[in-house]
Amino acid sequence: MASPAPLPLPPQVPAADPEALRAALPSALREEFDAEWVLVLDRAKQSHSLREIHDLLNKWQHTAAMELREPGSYGRVLEKAAQIEAAGGRTTGVSIEDMRALIQQRLQAG
């Protein structure tokens, strides 16, 4: 009996390093990273803190890993966020008031 083919290894997570992250990102996201990088560097110069730089690198490390696993996923997340925002923060067509009324009905029905 033949053994099953091994599962592919997950993509390598890039280091939380600007150069490694840029190399792992698709060109469209590289531009966005670069713009945020410049902004955060300017803020760090003013605040004398590296916190925002670490936060930015962490965010983009997760984004790069997500894109390596599933290309285009970052854009899909942004699209979904825009849809939710356009719907007033709702992820469904049901308002919070309607949802509360439904919960109350179910609680009373026991």
Tab-separated table of C-alpha atoms in Angstrom:
chain	number	residue	atom	x	y	z
A	1	MET	CA	0.000	0.000	0.000
A	2	ALA	CA	1.382	3.406	-0.951
A	3	SER	CA	1.828	5.973	1.761
A	4	PRO	CA	-0.119	9.207	1.424
A	5	ALA	CA	1.653	12.251	0.070
A	6	PRO	CA	2.990	14.479	2.833
A	7	LEU	CA	1.083	17.642	3.536
A	8	PRO	CA	2.763	20.813	2.267
A	9	LEU	CA	4.627	22.768	4.884
A	10	PRO	CA	3.087	26.075	5.894
A	11	PRO	CA	4.760	29.098	4.334
A	12	GLN	CA	7.606	30.608	6.265
A	13	VAL	CA	6.528	33.510	8.449
A	14	PRO	CA	8.759	36.462	7.616
A	15	ALA	CA	10.772	38.063	10.377
A	16	ALA	CA	9.385	41.223	11.970
A	17	ASP	CA	11.965	43.154	9.996
A	18	PRO	CA	11.124	45.840	7.422
A	19	GLU	CA	13.311	44.309	4.708
A	20	ALA	CA	11.964	40.774	5.227
A	21	LEU	CA	8.376	42.018	5.321
A	22	ARG	CA	8.740	44.065	2.141
A	23	ALA	CA	10.167	41.023	0.364
A	24	ALA	CA	7.231	38.857	1.469
A	25	LEU	CA	4.490	41.326	0.484
A	26	PRO	CA	2.928	41.655	-2.968
A	27	SER	CA	3.807	44.949	-4.685
A	28	ALA	CA	0.446	46.621	-3.965
A	29	LEU	CA	0.831	45.948	-0.249
A	30	ARG	CA	4.489	46.971	-0.305
A	31	GLU	CA	3.384	50.495	-1.208
A	32	GLU	CA	0.958	50.568	1.714
A	33	PHE	CA	3.640	49.227	4.067
A	34	ASP	CA	6.118	51.846	2.857
A	35	ALA	CA	3.650	54.678	3.458
A	36	GLU	CA	2.888	53.448	6.980
A	37	TRP	CA	6.602	52.889	7.649
A	38	VAL	CA	7.461	56.505	6.806
A	39	LEU	CA	4.621	57.800	8.984
A	40	VAL	CA	5.579	55.631	11.971
A	41	LEU	CA	9.261	56.525	11.676
A	42	ASP	CA	8.368	60.223	11.799
A	43	ARG	CA	6.209	59.631	14.872
A	44	ALA	CA	9.009	57.655	16.547
A	45	LYS	CA	11.413	60.523	15.978
A	46	GLN	CA	9.029	62.855	17.758
A	47	SER	CA	8.009	60.541	20.590
A	48	HIS	CA	11.404	58.873	21.123
A	49	SER	CA	9.518	55.581	21.434
A	50	LEU	CA	9.798	52.411	19.406
A	51	ARG	CA	6.369	51.129	20.437
A	52	GLU	CA	4.607	52.192	17.239
A	53	ILE	CA	7.411	50.701	15.137
A	54	HIS	CA	7.054	47.361	16.927
A	55	ASP	CA	3.261	47.514	16.520
A	56	LEU	CA	3.579	48.237	12.801
A	57	LEU	CA	6.061	45.414	12.247
A	58	ASN	CA	3.820	43.021	14.168
A	59	LYS	CA	0.776	44.019	12.119
A	60	TRP	CA	2.603	43.581	8.824
A	61	GLN	CA	4.211	40.318	9.920
A	62	HIS	CA	0.727	38.887	10.434
A	63	THR	CA	-0.458	40.400	7.156
A	64	ALA	CA	2.507	38.963	5.223
A	65	ALA	CA	1.970	35.510	6.754
A	66	MET	CA	-1.735	35.670	5.887
A	67	GLU	CA	-0.938	36.706	2.302
A	68	LEU	CA	1.596	33.891	1.938
A	69	ARG	CA	-1.005	31.370	3.097
A	70	GLU	CA	-3.898	32.811	1.120
A	71	PRO	CA	-2.985	35.450	-1.498
A	72	GLY	CA	-5.493	38.313	-1.683
A	73	SER	CA	-6.825	37.739	1.830
A	74	TYR	CA	-5.803	41.199	3.053
A	75	GLY	CA	-7.895	42.829	0.327
A	76	ARG	CA	-10.854	40.610	1.170
A	77	VAL	CA	-10.613	41.608	4.841
A	78	LEU	CA	-10.612	45.291	3.859
A	79	GLU	CA	-13.617	44.756	1.579
A	80	LYS	CA	-15.542	42.997	4.352
A	81	ALA	CA	-14.678	45.785	6.810
A	82	ALA	CA	-15.958	48.379	4.328
A	83	GLN	CA	-19.211	46.427	3.928
A	84	ILE	CA	-19.674	46.205	7.696
A	85	GLU	CA	-18.946	49.899	8.111
A	86	ALA	CA	-21.387	50.790	5.320
A	87	ALA	CA	-24.046	48.684	7.067
A	88	GLY	CA	-23.620	50.694	10.255
A	89	GLY	CA	-21.442	48.094	11.957
A	90	ARG	CA	-23.809	45.181	11.386
A	91	THR	CA	-22.549	41.936	9.914
A	92	THR	CA	-26.080	40.783	9.133
A	93	GLY	CA	-29.201	42.514	7.888
A	94	VAL	CA	-30.696	42.332	11.377
A	95	SER	CA	-30.546	45.387	13.622
A	96	ILE	CA	-29.402	45.057	17.219
A	97	GLU	CA	-32.905	46.012	18.384
A	98	ASP	CA	-34.460	43.195	16.333
A	99	MET	CA	-31.859	40.761	17.636
A	100	ARG	CA	-32.573	41.771	21.247
A	101	ALA	CA	-36.310	41.318	20.682
A	102	LEU	CA	-35.693	37.844	19.218
A	103	ILE	CA	-33.517	36.901	22.203
A	104	GLN	CA	-36.203	38.151	24.595
A	105	GLN	CA	-38.858	36.101	22.766
A	106	ARG	CA	-36.765	32.969	23.005
A	107	LEU	CA	-36.035	33.533	26.674
A	108	GLN	CA	-39.714	33.969	27.458
A	109	ALA	CA	-40.655	30.890	25.444
A	110	GLY	CA	-38.276	28.903	27.624
